[in-house]
Amino acid sequence: MSAALSVNPFLRLWSGYLRLVARRPALGQILPFVPLVALWAGVVEAGLFPRAFFPGPVDVVRSFVDLTWKGILPAYLEDSVVRLAVGAAAGILTGIPLGLLVGLNATAHRALWPILLFFQAIGDIAWLPLLIIWFGFGLETMTFVIVYTVLFPIVLNTVLGVRSIPLDMHRAAQSLGAPKWRIVAEVVIPGALPNIITGLRNGLGYGWRALIAAEMIVGTSGVGFMMFDARRAGSVVEILLGMIILGLLWYAVDALILAPLERATGRRWGLVAQ
Amino acid sequence: MKSLSIRNLSKTYFDPYAGKHVTAVQDVSIEVPEGEFVSIVGPSGCGKTTILNMVAGFLPVSGGEIVVDGRAVSGPGPDRGVVFQSHALFPWKTVLENVAFGPKMRGVGPKEREAIARDYLALAGLSHAADRYPNELSGGMQQRVGVVRALANEPAVLLMDEPFASVDAQTRMTLQEELTRIWQERRPTIIFITHDVPEAVFLANRVVVLSKGRVLEEVEIDLPRPRSWETLIEDERFKTLSSRVLQLVRSA
């Protein structure tokens, strides 16, 4: 009997980690942050920078509790999330029908596609100077920016999805007796759905960033406003808190809305790689 | 199931790259009486798929006419069921929903169309796969579902466009045997397009050989049924008919 091949202790640790994460997938979402937060806390504790200039995790948590207690953070967070939700709803309700029209109708495609590409290129923030003159600092400006930002990825991806449905799929539906409107409902919309969800993912991601930027510049509330206001007061801890909340909120949107949608559609149907 | 007449059919189209009109199908006439199984063979580019697409109503005809069940064809319709080489199953519908799709479009109620779909799935030995999605099936099973989906809509004629070309050789033989069995049980009128000569002979009552967009010859296949590869592979009559058709195709 030869001696067992010695295993690198790091590999053993790694395989233990993989087994743990396989059993408890939620841990796999949290544990990678542990070294990052530890590193952050270590740098702060080493006292390389003044504490007010570079606060640690504990300071941020304290600030979180404080602002939540005062009710400022929940109110601002609600403002931002409601704006994103309203923008997303408006973007979905106009973007999907517009995408279906442009994807299905050759004339509409010819007429609208160049215009869509043109306006897509003019970034959300590029509209701000004009919007501030037209609507001033406030909700109208922010709503325009968010709807605008969500709309284009949804329209463009819906068009792509509609056009990527194989011709045989349309033919099969036709020769099974489906009239045009039923082909739209039974073939075109489900066939385009994986792309539509990709559009939604991109739109929400861009929209979230655009919203925070708009809140910084024209907002009077919201997470973006909170961060920019903290800059005025020189409160680095609140800026860091805002940044962390942005990341966490996106994590929640992904885990609770986008990922389940993707699992239930394209992946289930084998249209998207696992 | 009803009959199909293809009368003096032709198809010309403009080829923008060559800058001239091309004739893909020229003066083709084929009669398929009710309940008959006709195979159309020919080398690639002979126009066989073009003919099928015109019969299905996917392509407009340039000349002649196509009459199904006494009515001239204009556009796709549920009287002509199509089985595609790409199977063209709806990936977002289960096997059961795919098969029930035709009846659903006809306005058949949920309970009744499910019963129809289950009946046809049983016919092809697919009952166990009813609740699966097409991407969870093997290639052979996908094609079976494709055949059953077209049949469940009870079309006047069934149009099959090289449906077994992309499955492995063993599965293909099984599928061919199953198709002859289903044909004997339900007697649908079938046009079967293929470039595989033994397949055409094995399945059909009559093989139409196409060449350069025209009918070269029709060969009656008077082999007894039921047919199975185990017996036919050594059958002298099968060999004679196959080599006769093969010679025609190679001369085409």
Short mmCIF file of N, CA and C in Angstrom, two decimals, chain A residues 88 91-101 103-104 150-165 184-185 187-204 257-258 261-262 265-266 269 271-272:
data_model
loop_
_atom_site.label_atom_id
_atom_site.label_comp_id
_atom_site.label_asym_id
_atom_site.label_seq_id
_atom_site.Cartn_x
_atom_site.Cartn_y
_atom_site.Cartn_z
N ALA A 88 -39.86 51.54 -14.92
CA ALA A 88 -39.80 50.21 -15.53
C ALA A 88 -41.16 49.83 -16.10
N GLY A 91 -41.76 51.80 -19.18
CA GLY A 91 -40.87 51.32 -20.23
C GLY A 91 -41.33 49.99 -20.80
N ILE A 92 -41.82 49.09 -19.94
CA ILE A 92 -42.29 47.78 -20.39
C ILE A 92 -43.57 47.93 -21.21
N LEU A 93 -44.49 48.76 -20.69
CA LEU A 93 -45.79 48.88 -21.35
C LEU A 93 -45.69 49.54 -22.73
N THR A 94 -44.72 50.42 -22.92
CA THR A 94 -44.56 51.00 -24.26
C THR A 94 -43.52 50.23 -25.07
N GLY A 95 -42.48 49.73 -24.38
CA GLY A 95 -41.36 49.11 -25.10
C GLY A 95 -41.70 47.80 -25.78
N ILE A 96 -42.47 46.94 -25.09
CA ILE A 96 -42.77 45.62 -25.67
C ILE A 96 -43.69 45.75 -26.90
N PRO A 97 -44.82 46.51 -26.81
CA PRO A 97 -45.64 46.66 -28.01
C PRO A 97 -44.88 47.31 -29.17
N LEU A 98 -44.07 48.32 -28.85
CA LEU A 98 -43.29 48.99 -29.91
C LEU A 98 -42.30 48.00 -30.53
N GLY A 99 -41.66 47.19 -29.69
CA GLY A 99 -40.71 46.20 -30.19
C GLY A 99 -41.39 45.15 -31.06
N LEU A 100 -42.60 44.73 -30.66
CA LEU A 100 -43.34 43.75 -31.46
C LEU A 100 -43.69 44.34 -32.83
N LEU A 101 -44.14 45.60 -32.82
CA LEU A 101 -44.51 46.25 -34.08
C LEU A 101 -43.30 46.34 -35.01
N GLY A 103 -40.55 44.66 -34.87
CA GLY A 103 -40.02 43.34 -35.20
C GLY A 103 -40.85 42.60 -36.24
N LEU A 104 -42.16 42.83 -36.23
CA LEU A 104 -43.06 42.06 -37.10
C LEU A 104 -43.36 42.76 -38.42
N VAL A 150 -34.94 52.97 -19.64
CA VAL A 150 -35.47 51.60 -19.60
C VAL A 150 -35.99 51.19 -20.97
N LEU A 151 -36.58 52.17 -21.67
CA LEU A 151 -37.30 51.88 -22.92
C LEU A 151 -36.42 51.24 -24.00
N PHE A 152 -35.26 51.84 -24.26
CA PHE A 152 -34.51 51.41 -25.45
C PHE A 152 -34.00 49.98 -25.38
N PRO A 153 -33.39 49.56 -24.28
CA PRO A 153 -32.96 48.15 -24.25
C PRO A 153 -34.13 47.18 -24.44
N ILE A 154 -35.31 47.54 -23.90
CA ILE A 154 -36.47 46.65 -24.05
C ILE A 154 -36.92 46.62 -25.51
N VAL A 155 -37.04 47.78 -26.14
CA VAL A 155 -37.48 47.81 -27.55
C VAL A 155 -36.48 47.04 -28.43
N LEU A 156 -35.20 47.36 -28.29
CA LEU A 156 -34.21 46.78 -29.19
C LEU A 156 -34.12 45.26 -28.99
N ASN A 157 -34.19 44.81 -27.75
CA ASN A 157 -34.12 43.36 -27.50
C ASN A 157 -35.40 42.65 -27.92
N THR A 158 -36.55 43.31 -27.78
CA THR A 158 -37.80 42.70 -28.26
C THR A 158 -37.74 42.51 -29.77
N VAL A 159 -37.25 43.52 -30.48
CA VAL A 159 -37.12 43.41 -31.94
C VAL A 159 -36.21 42.23 -32.29
N LEU A 160 -35.08 42.17 -31.60
CA LEU A 160 -34.13 41.07 -31.84
C LEU A 160 -34.79 39.72 -31.58
N GLY A 161 -35.54 39.63 -30.48
CA GLY A 161 -36.21 38.37 -30.13
C GLY A 161 -37.23 37.98 -31.17
N VAL A 162 -38.04 38.93 -31.61
CA VAL A 162 -39.08 38.65 -32.61
C VAL A 162 -38.44 38.15 -33.90
N ARG A 163 -37.33 38.80 -34.28
CA ARG A 163 -36.71 38.46 -35.55
C ARG A 163 -35.88 37.19 -35.49
N SER A 164 -35.61 36.70 -34.28
CA SER A 164 -34.80 35.48 -34.19
C SER A 164 -35.66 34.21 -34.13
N ILE A 165 -36.99 34.37 -34.18
CA ILE A 165 -37.85 33.18 -34.18
C ILE A 165 -37.76 32.52 -35.56
N VAL A 184 -49.13 35.83 -32.94
CA VAL A 184 -48.44 36.80 -32.08
C VAL A 184 -48.50 36.33 -30.63
N ALA A 185 -49.68 35.90 -30.19
CA ALA A 185 -49.84 35.53 -28.78
C ALA A 185 -49.15 34.21 -28.44
N VAL A 187 -46.84 32.36 -30.45
CA VAL A 187 -45.52 32.07 -31.00
C VAL A 187 -44.56 33.25 -30.80
N VAL A 188 -44.98 34.43 -31.24
CA VAL A 188 -44.05 35.56 -31.27
C VAL A 188 -43.68 36.03 -29.86
N ILE A 189 -44.68 36.23 -29.01
CA ILE A 189 -44.37 36.75 -27.67
C ILE A 189 -43.58 35.73 -26.84
N PRO A 190 -44.02 34.47 -26.74
CA PRO A 190 -43.18 33.53 -25.98
C PRO A 190 -41.81 33.32 -26.60
N GLY A 191 -41.75 33.31 -27.95
CA GLY A 191 -40.46 33.11 -28.61
C GLY A 191 -39.50 34.26 -28.34
N ALA A 192 -40.06 35.47 -28.21
CA ALA A 192 -39.21 36.64 -27.98
C ALA A 192 -38.94 36.86 -26.50
N LEU A 193 -39.64 36.13 -25.65
CA LEU A 193 -39.58 36.40 -24.20
C LEU A 193 -38.17 36.35 -23.60
N PRO A 194 -37.34 35.35 -23.94
CA PRO A 194 -35.99 35.37 -23.37
C PRO A 194 -35.24 36.66 -23.71
N ASN A 195 -35.38 37.14 -24.94
CA ASN A 195 -34.74 38.40 -25.31
C ASN A 195 -35.38 39.58 -24.60
N ILE A 196 -36.71 39.54 -24.44
CA ILE A 196 -37.40 40.63 -23.75
C ILE A 196 -36.89 40.73 -22.31
N ILE A 197 -36.67 39.57 -21.68
CA ILE A 197 -36.19 39.59 -20.29
C ILE A 197 -34.75 40.11 -20.23
N THR A 198 -33.95 39.75 -21.25
CA THR A 198 -32.61 40.32 -21.32
C THR A 198 -32.69 41.84 -21.44
N GLY A 199 -33.62 42.31 -22.26
CA GLY A 199 -33.82 43.76 -22.41
C GLY A 199 -34.23 44.39 -21.10
N LEU A 200 -35.09 43.70 -20.38
CA LEU A 200 -35.55 44.19 -19.08
C LEU A 200 -34.37 44.28 -18.11
N ARG A 201 -33.55 43.24 -18.13
CA ARG A 201 -32.37 43.22 -17.26
C ARG A 201 -31.45 44.40 -17.57
N ASN A 202 -31.14 44.59 -18.86
CA ASN A 202 -30.28 45.71 -19.24
C ASN A 202 -30.96 47.04 -18.90
N GLY A 203 -32.24 47.14 -19.23
CA GLY A 203 -32.97 48.39 -19.02
C GLY A 203 -33.01 48.78 -17.55
N LEU A 204 -33.29 47.80 -16.70
CA LEU A 204 -33.34 48.10 -15.27
C LEU A 204 -31.96 48.47 -14.75
N ILE A 257 -36.53 38.98 -8.88
CA ILE A 257 -37.34 39.19 -10.09
C ILE A 257 -36.69 38.58 -11.34
N LEU A 258 -35.46 39.03 -11.63
CA LEU A 258 -34.88 38.68 -12.93
C LEU A 258 -34.50 37.21 -13.04
N LEU A 261 -37.45 34.85 -13.35
CA LEU A 261 -38.05 34.98 -14.69
C LEU A 261 -37.24 34.19 -15.72
N GLU A 262 -35.93 34.31 -15.63
CA GLU A 262 -35.07 33.62 -16.60
C GLU A 262 -35.16 32.10 -16.44
N THR A 265 -38.38 30.70 -18.02
CA THR A 265 -38.64 30.86 -19.46
C THR A 265 -37.52 30.26 -20.29
N GLY A 266 -36.62 31.10 -20.75
CA GLY A 266 -35.59 30.66 -21.70
C GLY A 266 -34.81 29.44 -21.27
N TRP A 269 -36.94 26.27 -21.35
CA TRP A 269 -37.26 25.85 -22.71
C TRP A 269 -36.03 25.45 -23.52
N LEU A 271 -33.79 27.50 -24.60
CA LEU A 271 -33.46 28.53 -25.59
C LEU A 271 -32.22 29.31 -25.18
N VAL A 272 -31.86 29.22 -23.88
CA VAL A 272 -30.70 29.93 -23.37
C VAL A 272 -29.81 28.90 -22.68
#
